Each structure stands twice: as structure tokens, then as C-alpha cells.
Coordinates of C-alpha atoms in Angstrom, one line a residue:
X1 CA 130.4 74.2 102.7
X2 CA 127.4 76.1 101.7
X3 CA 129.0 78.6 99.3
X4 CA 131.2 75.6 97.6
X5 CA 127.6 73.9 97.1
X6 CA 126.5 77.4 95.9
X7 CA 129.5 77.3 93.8
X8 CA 129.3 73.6 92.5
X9 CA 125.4 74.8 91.5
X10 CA 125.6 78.0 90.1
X11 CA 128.4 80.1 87.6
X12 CA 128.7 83.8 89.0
X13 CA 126.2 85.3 86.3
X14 CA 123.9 83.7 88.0
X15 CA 125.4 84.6 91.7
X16 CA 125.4 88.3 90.8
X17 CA 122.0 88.3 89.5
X18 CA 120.8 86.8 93.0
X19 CA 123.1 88.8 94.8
X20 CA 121.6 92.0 93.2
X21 CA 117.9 90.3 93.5
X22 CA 118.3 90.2 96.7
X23 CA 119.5 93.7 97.7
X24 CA 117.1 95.3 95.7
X25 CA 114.1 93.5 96.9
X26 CA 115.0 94.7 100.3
X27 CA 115.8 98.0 99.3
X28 CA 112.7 98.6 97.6
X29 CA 110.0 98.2 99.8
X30 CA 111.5 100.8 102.0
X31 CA 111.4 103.7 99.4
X32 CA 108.3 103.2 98.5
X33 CA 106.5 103.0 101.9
X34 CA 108.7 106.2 102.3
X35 CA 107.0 107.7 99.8
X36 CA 103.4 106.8 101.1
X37 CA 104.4 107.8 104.6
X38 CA 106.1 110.8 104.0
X39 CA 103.0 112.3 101.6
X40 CA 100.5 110.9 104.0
X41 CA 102.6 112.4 107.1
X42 CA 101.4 115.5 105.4
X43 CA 98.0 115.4 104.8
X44 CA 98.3 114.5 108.4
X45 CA 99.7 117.7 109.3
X46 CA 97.6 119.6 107.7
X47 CA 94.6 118.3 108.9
X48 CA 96.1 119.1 112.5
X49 CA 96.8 123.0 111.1
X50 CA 93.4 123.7 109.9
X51 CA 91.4 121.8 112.7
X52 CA 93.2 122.0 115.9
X53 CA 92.4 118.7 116.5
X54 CA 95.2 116.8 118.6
X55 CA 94.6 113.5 117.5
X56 CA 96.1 114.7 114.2
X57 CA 99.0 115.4 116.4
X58 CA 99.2 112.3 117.6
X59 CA 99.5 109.9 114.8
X60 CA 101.9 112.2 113.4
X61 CA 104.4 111.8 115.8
X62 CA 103.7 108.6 116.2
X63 CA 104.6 107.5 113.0
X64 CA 107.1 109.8 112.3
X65 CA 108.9 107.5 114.2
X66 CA 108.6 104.4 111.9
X67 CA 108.9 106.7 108.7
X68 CA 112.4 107.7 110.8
X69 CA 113.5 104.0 110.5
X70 CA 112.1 103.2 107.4
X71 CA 113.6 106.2 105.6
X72 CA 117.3 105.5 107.4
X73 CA 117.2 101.6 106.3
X74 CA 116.5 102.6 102.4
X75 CA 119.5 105.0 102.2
X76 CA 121.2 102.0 104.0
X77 CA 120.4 100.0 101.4
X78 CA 120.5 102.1 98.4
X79 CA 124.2 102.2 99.2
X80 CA 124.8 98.7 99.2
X81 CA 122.9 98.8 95.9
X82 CA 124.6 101.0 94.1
X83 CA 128.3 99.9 95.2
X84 CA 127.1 96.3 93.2
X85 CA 127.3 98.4 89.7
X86 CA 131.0 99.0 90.4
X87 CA 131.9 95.5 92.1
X88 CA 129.6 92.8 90.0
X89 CA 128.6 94.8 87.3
X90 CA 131.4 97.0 86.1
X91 CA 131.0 96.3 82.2
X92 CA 127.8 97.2 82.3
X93 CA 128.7 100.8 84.6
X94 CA 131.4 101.4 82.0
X95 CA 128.4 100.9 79.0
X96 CA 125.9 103.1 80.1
X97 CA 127.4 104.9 82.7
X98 CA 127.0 108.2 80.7
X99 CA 123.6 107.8 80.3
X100 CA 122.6 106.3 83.5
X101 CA 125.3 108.4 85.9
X102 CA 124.1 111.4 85.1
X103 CA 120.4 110.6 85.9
X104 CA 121.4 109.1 89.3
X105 CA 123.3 112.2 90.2
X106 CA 120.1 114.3 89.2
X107 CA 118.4 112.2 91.7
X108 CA 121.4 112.5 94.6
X109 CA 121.3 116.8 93.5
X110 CA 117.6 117.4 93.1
X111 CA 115.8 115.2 95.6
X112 CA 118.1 113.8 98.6
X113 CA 119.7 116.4 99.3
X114 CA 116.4 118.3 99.6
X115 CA 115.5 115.3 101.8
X116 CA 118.1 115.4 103.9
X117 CA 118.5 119.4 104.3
X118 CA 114.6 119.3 105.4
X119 CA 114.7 116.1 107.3
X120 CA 116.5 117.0 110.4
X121 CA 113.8 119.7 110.9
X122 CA 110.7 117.3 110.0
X123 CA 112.4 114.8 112.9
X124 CA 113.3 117.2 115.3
X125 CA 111.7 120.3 115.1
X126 CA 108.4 120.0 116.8
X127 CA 108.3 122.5 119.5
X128 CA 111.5 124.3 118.3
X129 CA 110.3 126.2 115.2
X130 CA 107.1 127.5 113.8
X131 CA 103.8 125.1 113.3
X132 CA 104.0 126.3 109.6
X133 CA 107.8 125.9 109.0
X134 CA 107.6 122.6 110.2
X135 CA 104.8 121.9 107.8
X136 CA 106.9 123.0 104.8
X137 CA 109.5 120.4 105.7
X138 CA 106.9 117.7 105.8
X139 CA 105.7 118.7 102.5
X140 CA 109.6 119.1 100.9
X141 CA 110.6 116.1 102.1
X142 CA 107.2 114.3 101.1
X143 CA 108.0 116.3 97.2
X144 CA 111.8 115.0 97.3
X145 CA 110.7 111.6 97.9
X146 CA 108.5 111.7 94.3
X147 CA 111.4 113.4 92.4
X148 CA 113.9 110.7 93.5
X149 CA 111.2 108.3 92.6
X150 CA 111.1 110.2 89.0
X151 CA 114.9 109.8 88.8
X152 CA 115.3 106.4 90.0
X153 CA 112.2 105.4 87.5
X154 CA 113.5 107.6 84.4
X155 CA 117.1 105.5 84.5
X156 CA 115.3 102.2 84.8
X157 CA 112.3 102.7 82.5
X158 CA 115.8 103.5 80.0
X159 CA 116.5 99.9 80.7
X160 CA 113.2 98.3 79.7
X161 CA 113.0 101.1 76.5
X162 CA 115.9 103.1 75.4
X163 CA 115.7 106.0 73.4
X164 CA 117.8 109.1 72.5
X165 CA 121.7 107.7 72.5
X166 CA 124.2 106.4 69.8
X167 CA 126.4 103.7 70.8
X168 CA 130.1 104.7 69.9
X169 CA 132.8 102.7 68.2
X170 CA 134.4 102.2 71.7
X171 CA 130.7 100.2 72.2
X172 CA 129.6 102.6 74.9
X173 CA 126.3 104.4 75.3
X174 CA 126.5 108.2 74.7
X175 CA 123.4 110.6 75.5
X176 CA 122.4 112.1 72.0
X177 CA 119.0 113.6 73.4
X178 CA 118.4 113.8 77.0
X179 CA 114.4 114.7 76.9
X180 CA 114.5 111.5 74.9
X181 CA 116.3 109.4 77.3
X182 CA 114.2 110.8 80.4
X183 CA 110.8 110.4 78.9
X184 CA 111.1 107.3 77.1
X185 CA 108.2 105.7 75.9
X186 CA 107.3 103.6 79.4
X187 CA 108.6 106.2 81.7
X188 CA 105.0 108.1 82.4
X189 CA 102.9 104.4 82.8
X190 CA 106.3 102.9 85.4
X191 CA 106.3 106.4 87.4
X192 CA 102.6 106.2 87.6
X193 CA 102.6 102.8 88.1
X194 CA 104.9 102.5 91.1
X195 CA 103.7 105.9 92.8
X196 CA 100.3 104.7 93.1
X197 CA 101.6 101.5 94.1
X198 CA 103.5 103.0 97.3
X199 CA 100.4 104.9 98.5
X200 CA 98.1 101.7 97.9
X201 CA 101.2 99.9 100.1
X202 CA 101.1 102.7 102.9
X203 CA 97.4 103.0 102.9
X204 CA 97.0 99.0 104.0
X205 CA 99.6 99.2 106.4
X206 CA 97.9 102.3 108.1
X207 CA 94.4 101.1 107.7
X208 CA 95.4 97.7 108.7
X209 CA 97.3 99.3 111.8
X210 CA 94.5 101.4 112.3
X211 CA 91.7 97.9 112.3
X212 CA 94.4 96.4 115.2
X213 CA 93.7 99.4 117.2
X214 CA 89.7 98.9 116.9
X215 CA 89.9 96.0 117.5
X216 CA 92.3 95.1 120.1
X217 CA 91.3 94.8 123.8
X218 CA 95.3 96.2 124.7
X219 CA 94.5 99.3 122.5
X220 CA 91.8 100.5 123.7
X221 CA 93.1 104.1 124.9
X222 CA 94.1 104.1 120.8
X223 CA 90.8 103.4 119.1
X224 CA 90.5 107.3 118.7
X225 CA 93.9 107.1 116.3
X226 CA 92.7 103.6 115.0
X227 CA 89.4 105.8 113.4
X228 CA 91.8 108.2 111.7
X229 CA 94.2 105.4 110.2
X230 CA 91.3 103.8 109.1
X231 CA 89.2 106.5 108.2
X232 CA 92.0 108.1 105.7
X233 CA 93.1 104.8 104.4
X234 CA 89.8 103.3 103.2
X235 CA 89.6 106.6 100.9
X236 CA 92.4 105.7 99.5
X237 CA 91.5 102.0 98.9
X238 CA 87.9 103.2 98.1
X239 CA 89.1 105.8 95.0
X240 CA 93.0 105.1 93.8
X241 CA 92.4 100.8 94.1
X242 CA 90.1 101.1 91.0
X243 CA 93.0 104.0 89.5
X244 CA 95.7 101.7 90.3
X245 CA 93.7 98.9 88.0
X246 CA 93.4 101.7 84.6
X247 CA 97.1 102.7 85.2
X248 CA 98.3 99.4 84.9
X249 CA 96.0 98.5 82.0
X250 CA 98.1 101.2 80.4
X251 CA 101.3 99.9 81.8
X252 CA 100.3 96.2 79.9
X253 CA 99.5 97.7 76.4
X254 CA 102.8 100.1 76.6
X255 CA 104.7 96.9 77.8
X256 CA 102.6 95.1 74.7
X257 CA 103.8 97.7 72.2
X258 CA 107.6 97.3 73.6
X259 CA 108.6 94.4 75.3
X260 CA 106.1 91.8 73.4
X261 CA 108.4 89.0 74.4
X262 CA 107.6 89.9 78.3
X263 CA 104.2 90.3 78.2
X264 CA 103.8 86.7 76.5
X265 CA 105.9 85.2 79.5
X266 CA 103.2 87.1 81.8
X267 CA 100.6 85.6 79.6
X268 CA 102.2 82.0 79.1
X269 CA 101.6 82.5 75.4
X270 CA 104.0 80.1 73.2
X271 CA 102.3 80.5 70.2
X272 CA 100.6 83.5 68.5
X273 CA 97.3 83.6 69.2
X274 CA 93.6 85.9 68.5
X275 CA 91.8 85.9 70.7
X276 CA 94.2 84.7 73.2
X277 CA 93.1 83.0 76.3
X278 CA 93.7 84.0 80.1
X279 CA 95.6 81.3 81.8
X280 CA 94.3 81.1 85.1
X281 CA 96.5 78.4 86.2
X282 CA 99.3 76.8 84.4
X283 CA 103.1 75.4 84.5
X284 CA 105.5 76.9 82.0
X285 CA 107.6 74.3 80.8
X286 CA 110.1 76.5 79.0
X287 CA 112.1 73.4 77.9
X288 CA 109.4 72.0 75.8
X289 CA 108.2 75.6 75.1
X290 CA 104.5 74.9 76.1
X291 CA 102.3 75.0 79.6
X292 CA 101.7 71.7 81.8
X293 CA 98.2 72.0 83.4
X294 CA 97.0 74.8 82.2
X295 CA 93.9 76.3 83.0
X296 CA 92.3 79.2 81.3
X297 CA 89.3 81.6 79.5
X298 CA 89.1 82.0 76.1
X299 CA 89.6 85.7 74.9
X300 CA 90.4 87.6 78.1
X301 CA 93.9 88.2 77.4
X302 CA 93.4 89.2 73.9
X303 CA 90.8 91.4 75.2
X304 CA 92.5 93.4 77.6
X305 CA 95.9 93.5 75.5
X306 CA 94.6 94.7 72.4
X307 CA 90.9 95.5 73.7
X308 CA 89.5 93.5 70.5
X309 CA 88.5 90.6 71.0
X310 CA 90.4 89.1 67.7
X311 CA 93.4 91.1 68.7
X312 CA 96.5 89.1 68.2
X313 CA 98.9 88.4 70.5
X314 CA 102.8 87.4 70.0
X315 CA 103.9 84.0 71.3
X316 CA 107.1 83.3 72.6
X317 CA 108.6 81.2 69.6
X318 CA 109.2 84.5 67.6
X319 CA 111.9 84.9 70.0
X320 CA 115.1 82.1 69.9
X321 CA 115.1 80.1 73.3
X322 CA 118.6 82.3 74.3
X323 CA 116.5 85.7 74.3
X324 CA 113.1 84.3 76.1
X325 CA 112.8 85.5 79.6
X326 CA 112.7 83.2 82.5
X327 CA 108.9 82.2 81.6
X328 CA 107.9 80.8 85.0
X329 CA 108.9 83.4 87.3
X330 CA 107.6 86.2 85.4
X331 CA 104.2 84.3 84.8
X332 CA 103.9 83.6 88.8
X333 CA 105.0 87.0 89.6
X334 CA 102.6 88.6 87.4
X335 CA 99.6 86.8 88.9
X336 CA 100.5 87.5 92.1
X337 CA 100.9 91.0 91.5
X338 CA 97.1 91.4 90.0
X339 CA 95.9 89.0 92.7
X340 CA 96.7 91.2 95.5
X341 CA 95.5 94.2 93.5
X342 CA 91.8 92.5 92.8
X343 CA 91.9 91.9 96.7
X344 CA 92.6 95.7 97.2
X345 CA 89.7 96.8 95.2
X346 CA 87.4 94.1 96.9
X347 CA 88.8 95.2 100.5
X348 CA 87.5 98.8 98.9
X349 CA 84.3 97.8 97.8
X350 CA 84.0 96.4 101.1
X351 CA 85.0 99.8 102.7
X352 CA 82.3 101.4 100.8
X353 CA 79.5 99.0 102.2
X354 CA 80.6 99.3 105.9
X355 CA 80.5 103.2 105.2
X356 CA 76.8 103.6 104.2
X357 CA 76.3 101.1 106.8
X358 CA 77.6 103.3 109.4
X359 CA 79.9 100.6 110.8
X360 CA 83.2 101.3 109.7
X361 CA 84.7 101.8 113.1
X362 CA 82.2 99.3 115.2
X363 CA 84.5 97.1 116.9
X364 CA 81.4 94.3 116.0
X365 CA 82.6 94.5 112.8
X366 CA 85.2 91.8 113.2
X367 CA 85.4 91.0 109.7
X368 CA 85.8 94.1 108.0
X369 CA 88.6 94.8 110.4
X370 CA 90.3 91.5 110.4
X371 CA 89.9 92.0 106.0
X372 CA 92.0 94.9 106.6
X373 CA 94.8 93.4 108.9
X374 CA 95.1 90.5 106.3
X375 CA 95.8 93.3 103.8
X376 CA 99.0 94.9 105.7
X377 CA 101.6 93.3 104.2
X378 CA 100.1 92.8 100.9
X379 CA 100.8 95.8 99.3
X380 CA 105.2 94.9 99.9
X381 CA 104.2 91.7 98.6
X382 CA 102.3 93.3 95.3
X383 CA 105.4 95.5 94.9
X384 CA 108.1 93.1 94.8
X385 CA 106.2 90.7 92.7
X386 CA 105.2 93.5 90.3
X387 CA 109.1 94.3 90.1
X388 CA 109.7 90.4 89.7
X389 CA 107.9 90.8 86.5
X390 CA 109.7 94.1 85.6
X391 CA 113.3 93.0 86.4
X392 CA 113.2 89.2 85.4
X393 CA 110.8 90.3 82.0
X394 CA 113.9 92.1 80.6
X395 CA 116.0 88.8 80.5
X396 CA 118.4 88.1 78.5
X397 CA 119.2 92.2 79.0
X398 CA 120.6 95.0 81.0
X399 CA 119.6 97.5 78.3
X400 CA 116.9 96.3 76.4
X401 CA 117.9 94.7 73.0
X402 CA 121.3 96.9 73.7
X403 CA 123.7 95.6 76.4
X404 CA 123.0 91.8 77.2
X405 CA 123.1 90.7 81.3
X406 CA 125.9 88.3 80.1
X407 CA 128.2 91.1 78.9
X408 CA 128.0 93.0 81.8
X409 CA 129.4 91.2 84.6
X410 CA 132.7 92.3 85.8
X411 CA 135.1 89.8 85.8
X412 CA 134.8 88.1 88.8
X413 CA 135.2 84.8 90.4
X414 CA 131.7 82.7 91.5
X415 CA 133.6 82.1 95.1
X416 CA 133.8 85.6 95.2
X417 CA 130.1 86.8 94.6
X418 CA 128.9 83.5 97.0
X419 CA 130.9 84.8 99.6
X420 CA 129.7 88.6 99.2
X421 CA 125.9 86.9 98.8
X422 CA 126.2 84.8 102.3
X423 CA 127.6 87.7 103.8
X424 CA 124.3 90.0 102.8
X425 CA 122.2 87.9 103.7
X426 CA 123.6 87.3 107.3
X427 CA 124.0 91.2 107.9
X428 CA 121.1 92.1 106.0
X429 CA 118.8 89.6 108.4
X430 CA 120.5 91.4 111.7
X431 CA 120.2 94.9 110.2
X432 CA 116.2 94.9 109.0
X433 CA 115.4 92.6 111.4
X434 CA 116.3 94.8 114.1
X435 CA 114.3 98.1 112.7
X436 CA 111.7 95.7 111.6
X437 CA 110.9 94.7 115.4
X438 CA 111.8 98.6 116.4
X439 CA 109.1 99.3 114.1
X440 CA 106.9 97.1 115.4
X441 CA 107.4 97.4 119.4
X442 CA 106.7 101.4 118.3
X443 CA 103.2 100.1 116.6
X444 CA 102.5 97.9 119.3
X445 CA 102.9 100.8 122.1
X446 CA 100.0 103.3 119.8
X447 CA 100.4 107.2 119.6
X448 CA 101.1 108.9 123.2
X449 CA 99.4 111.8 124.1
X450 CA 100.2 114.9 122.5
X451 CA 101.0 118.4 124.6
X452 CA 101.4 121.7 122.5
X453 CA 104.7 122.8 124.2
X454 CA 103.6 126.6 122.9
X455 CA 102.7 129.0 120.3
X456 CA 104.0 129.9 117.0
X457 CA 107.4 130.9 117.9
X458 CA 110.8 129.2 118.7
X459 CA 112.0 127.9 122.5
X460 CA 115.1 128.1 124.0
X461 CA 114.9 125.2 126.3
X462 CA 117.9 126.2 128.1
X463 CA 115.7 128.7 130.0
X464 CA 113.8 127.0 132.5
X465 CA 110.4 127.8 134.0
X466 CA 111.7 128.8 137.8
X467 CA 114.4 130.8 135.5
X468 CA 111.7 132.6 133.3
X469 CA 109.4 133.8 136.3
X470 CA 112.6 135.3 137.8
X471 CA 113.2 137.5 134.3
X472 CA 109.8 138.4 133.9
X473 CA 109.8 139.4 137.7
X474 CA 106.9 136.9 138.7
X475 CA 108.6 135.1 141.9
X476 CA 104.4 133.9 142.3
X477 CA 103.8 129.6 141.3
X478 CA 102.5 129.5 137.8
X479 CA 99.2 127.2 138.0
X480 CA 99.2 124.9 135.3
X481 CA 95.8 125.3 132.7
X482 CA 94.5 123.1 130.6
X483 CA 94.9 123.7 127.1
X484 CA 92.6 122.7 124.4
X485 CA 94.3 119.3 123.9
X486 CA 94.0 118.3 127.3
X487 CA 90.0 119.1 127.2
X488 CA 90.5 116.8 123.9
X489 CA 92.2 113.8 125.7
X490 CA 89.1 114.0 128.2
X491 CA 86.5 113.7 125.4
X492 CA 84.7 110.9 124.7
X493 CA 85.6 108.5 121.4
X494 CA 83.0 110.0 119.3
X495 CA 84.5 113.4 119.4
X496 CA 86.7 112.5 117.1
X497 CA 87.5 114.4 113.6
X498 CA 88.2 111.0 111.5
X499 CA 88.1 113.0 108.5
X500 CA 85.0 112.8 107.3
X501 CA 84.5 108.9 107.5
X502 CA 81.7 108.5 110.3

């Protein structure tokens, strides 16, 4: 009944554009906090190598365990993703598919299968080889998950501006430059863009994580780990907030200079304008090509799009109604997007005050703390609303001004794609709903404490301790000593190394 309503409702462009919507939105939020957590699992690391301090230790395999999850359910779902260019989108595969294959097997040659060779070895080869090799495969799977990022971000920033190819008689794409096609003209401000985005994202989550542990009566034994989650993620808020604010200031006048028509949907521009207002608040009527409500300040969009304060700006009636982009989504998105990234920089401001205040770790400082819970999920939200505006901007196209959405659909039946759709969303909710509450039951039970199982060198476990006195010739009990992290788990709370942030 549903999927004939879904049917009766909607043609299968439409389906397939949902049905892709809604894959990728739940693929990407895993990426890119695999991305924060797998460069921040290093800095952890290293902070454990050159201090000795277990409580590095600690949080490291602690969340090693989420990033385990979270890095499992984005290959998961980059699958699914990419089967839909070959099911619902086969026109468009068979188009650009020489472009766009190649720079998808770059990514599959130069960065997972770094990530998966060095995996294993980050996951389960604590105790088994050396302290420093297993730092090197932190720190090459932390650099494969940026050059998949690059890869990933090179084929779509070809989407939004393409460069360096001829189309052939036979009206596919062929590569006629490939430094061209990889560093088209939005590629650098879209892989800065996102990158800082997923360390902003992984920074909240840990700092907000972090604030629970402070503040929670049940995590009391964890308040040491909550210092260093917060400690390390208020530096980030406190210095790459503000960065993330000039990059995409760079993003908007590359976007400007490219994709006008997008950037006047994120505006809610109709009409050409100097000076052109901000619209706080307003209702696109894309019908009646003009803005219900609207509520705005004169001069603030011109001035941060063309940084004059007579700079014009193009409205959307240059473009015929057929080649506008869905005006209300990508104007709601936007603001959502830059919303949640004012809050960041306020919640980093805030960090600054509580730091020259000394107080950044007083459980009294229910505020601050709570600030930073309300924060957790913000950054996913930023992310998929910043990639609302990216995805829907490029309406009516697949390829920018090349290869329209509505030529691309394989020919398919709409019962068809609603069918696939209700199916992905029924096993999509029972798959990430289950490593969304493993991930939380492993939050909710805090780091455990950490015991060096030995020195610099390899174990053979097979070789038990009653086993190992007998070759060594010592029949006599072995008394236990306490190492150094043992003396650590007896110190008081404000031994702690919370790197740098008292």
C-alpha cells in the first residue's frame, strides 16, 4: 500500500533521487567521523609514546572500538552506494564512467587498500607488535582516510565544475587532461572544506563525550579521560572553528564564480541585486519566483559574496524555471549549515573563557559542559545539511551544465525503485541502529584500565607463564610488580597530562 501511494505520488526520477539521498546521507557521516577519529586516534598515540602517560592508553583503546564500528558501517555503505550508479543510474555510469571510474579506482588502489592492509594491525595489534609499528599503522590508516577523502572529493567537485574532457560523437565524456579533471577549479576549497568539517564533527563528539564524563555522577572513575577528550577537543574548536569560517568564505566566492545559480538559491535572490541583502528568514515560493515572509539585512550578502559593498549579485530569473535548483531546500540547508558553525565558534569562544578562568574541567561548570553535550551531534547535522546544499545546488544536473539528472536514469520502473527505497530503509534502520546503540553502550561503559602487557617486542601467547619459568629454569612463583601504569591508576585526578589545557 505504501509503495503504490509512493508510486501514485512520485515518477521514479524522483524515487531514485531519494533513494540515492538517502544512502548517501547515511553513508557520509560515517567517513567523515572516520576521518576525525582515525587522525585524532593518532595524536592520541603519540601523546601516549612520548609521555608514558596511560591515560593516553586508555582513550585510545577505548575508542578504537567505536572508530572499529564506524569505519565497518561506511564501507557497508559505500557499497550499497556505489551498486546505485549501475542499477538507477546506468546512463549516467555509461556518460562519465571514463572520467569518473578511473578516479574511484584511484581511491579503491591508493587509499583503501592501504586502509585495510594497516587496519588489521591498528585493531589487533596492541600487545603483539612493537609500540612504534603500531603507531605507523595508526598514522597510515589516519593518511589513507584523507587520500580517499581526496579521491572521493576530486570526482564529485568534477560534478559541480568540470574541466579537462571532450564529449565524443557517441555523447560520452572522455578524459582529455587528467591534472585538469582532478584539480578543477572547486576541488582545493570542497577538500578543505569537508576535511575540516570532519575534525570539527569528531572534535564535538569527543569533547561532548568528554563534558558527560565530568559531569556524570556514574562516570566518575572516567573524569580523568573526560579532561583529555575535552582538553584536546576545545583546541580544536578554539583554533580550526574560526579556520573552518575563512575556508568556507572561500568555498561561497568559488561557488559564486561557478555555480551563480546555486549560490542565489542559498541567498533567496530572484532578482539581481547590489548590495544584496542577507535573508535572515524567508519562504521561497519558487512558483511565483519570489520569497513569502522574508526577513533580512541590507548589504550583508553582497558584502561577503563580492566583499564590496555594491557588488552585484545574480538573481535566479537569469536562469529558465527548468534549470533553477530546488530553491527551498537549498536555502534551509544552507542556513542550517552556517548556524551550527556560528554555534561552534561561540562554544570556542566559550572554551577560551573557561580556560583563562581555570575552570574548564570543574564539574561546577554545568553550563560550559552541558554547551558542549548540546554540540555532539551537531557537527553530522552541519555535514549533511552542508551536502544538502552541495548535492541539491547542482539541480537540474549530474555533470554541471553537461549531463542533466533527467538523462541519467536507467530505465527503470517507479514500482521498482519504491520497492528497493522501502527495502533500504527497513534494513538500513536494523543495520545502523544496531552499531549506533553498540557505539553507544561502549561510550556509556568509559575507557577500562590500561595494563602494558610488555616491552617493545612481540608475544607469543601460546607460551604461558607456568610454561616460561619452566624454560628459563625458574620453578620459584613470580611476584607480580607494579608497573608504572598501575602507580598511574592510584594517582589522584589532578595528576593528569590533559595536554596542556589545565
Amino acid at each position: 500500500m505504501f509503495a503504490s501511494f509512493m508510486i501514485d505520488q512520485m515518477d521514479a526520477l524522483m524515487l531514485a533521487r531519494i533513494q540515492f539521498a538517502f544512502v548517501i546521507s547515511f553513508h557520509i557521516v560515517f567517513p567523515a567521523f572516520s576521518i576525525g577519529l582515525a587522525s585524532w586516534l593518532t595524536v592520541l598515540e603519540f601523546r601516549w609514546l612520548k609521555t608514558g602517560d596511560p591515560i593516553y592508553a586508555e582513550v585510545y583503546k577505548h575508542w578504537v572500538k567505536i572508530f572499529a564500528v564506524v569505519f565497518g558501517l561506511g564501507v557497508v555503505s559505500g557499497v550499497v552506494m556505489s551498486y546505485q550508479f549501475g542499477t538507477n543510474w546506468a546512463v549516467f555510469s555509461d556518460k562519465a564512467g571514463n572520467v569518473l571510474g578511473p578516479l574511484l579506482a584511484y581511491e579503491v588502489l591508493t587509499a583503501f587498500f592501504l586502509e585495510a592492509s594497516f587496519l588489521g594491525i591498528m585493531l589487533f595489534g596492541w600487545g603483539r607488535v612493537s609500540k612504534r609499528m603500531h603507531f605507523a599503522s595508526t598514522a597510515i590508516v589516519a593518511v589513507g582516510t584523507l587520500i580517499s577523502a581526496t579521491w572521493i572529493l576530486s570526482a564529485n567537485s568534477f560534478m559541480q565544475t568540470p574541466q579537462g574532457f571532450m564529449i565524443g560523437a557517441d555523447g560520452l565524456l572522455y578524459p582529455t587532461n587528467w591534472l585538469e579533471i582532478i584539480f578543477n577549479p572547486s576541488f582545493p576549497y570542497r577538500l578543505a572544506h569537508m576535511v575540516t568539517a570532519a575534525f570539527l564533527t569528531t572534535a564535538f563528539v569527543i569533547g561532548g563525550i568528554g563534558a558527560y564524563y565530568l559531569q556524570s555522577k556514574k562516570h566518575q572513575d572516567h573524569r580523568q579521560h573526560g579532561r583529555v577528550m575535552l582538553g584536546m577537543a576545545m583546541i580544536m574548536a578554539i583554533f580550526v572553528a574560526p579556520l573552518q569560517v575563512l575556508i568556507g568564505d572561500g568555498h561561497g566566492l568559488n561557488t559564486l564564480e561557478h555555480q551563480p545559480a546555486k549560490v542565489a538559491a542559498m541567498e533567496g535572490i530572484w532578482e539581481d541585486e547590489r548590495g544584496a541583502a542577507l535573508r535572515l528568514f524567508a519562504i521561497p515560493d519558487q512558483d511565483n519566483q519570489t520569497n513569502k515572509y522574508e526577513v533580512s539585512i541590507p548589504y550583508v550578502s553582497g558584502l561577503i559574496l563580492t566583499h564590496s559593498l555594491d557588488g552585484e549579485v545574480k538573481g535566479l530569473k537569469n536562469w529558465a524555471v527548468e534549470d533553477q535548483p530546488p530553491v527551498a531546500i537549498v536555502f534551509w540547508a544552507f542556513r542550517i549549515m552556517v548556524g551550527i558553525g556560528m554555534l561552534m565558534v561561540l562554544v570556542g569562544l566559550f572554551s577560551v573563557y573557561k580556560y583563562f578562568k581555570k575552570q574548564q574541567f570543574n564539574p561546577e561548570s554545568k553550563w560550559f559542559h552541558r554547551a558542549w553535550m548540546f554540540m555532539t551531534p551537531m557537527g553530522f547535522i552541519a555535514i549533511l545539511a552542508g551536502w544538502f546544499v552541495t548535492e541539491t545546488g547542482r539541480q537540474p544536473w549530474t555533470v554541471y551544465e553537461v549531463i542533466r539528472t533527467s538523462e541519467s536514469m536507467s530505465p527503470i520502473a517507479a514500482q521498482q525503485v519504491a520497492t528497493t527505497l522501502i527495502g533500504f530503509i527497513v534494513l538500513y534502520i536494523f543495520v545502523f541502529g544496531a552499531g549506533s546503540f553498540y557505539i553507544i553502550r561502549l561510550i556509556t561503559q568509559g575507557p577500562k584500565p590500561y595494563e602494558d602487557p610488555s616491552e617493545d617486542t612481540y608475544y607469543d601467547h601460546s607460551v604461558t607463564e607456568a610454561q616460561g619459568r619452566a624454560l628459563s629454569g625458574d620453578n620459584a612463583p613470580q611476584e607480580k610488580t607494579k608497573d608504572k601504569s598501575d602507580e598511574h591508576l592510584d594517582s589522584p585526578a589532578d595528576d593528569v597530562d590533559d595536554g596542556g589545557l589545565r
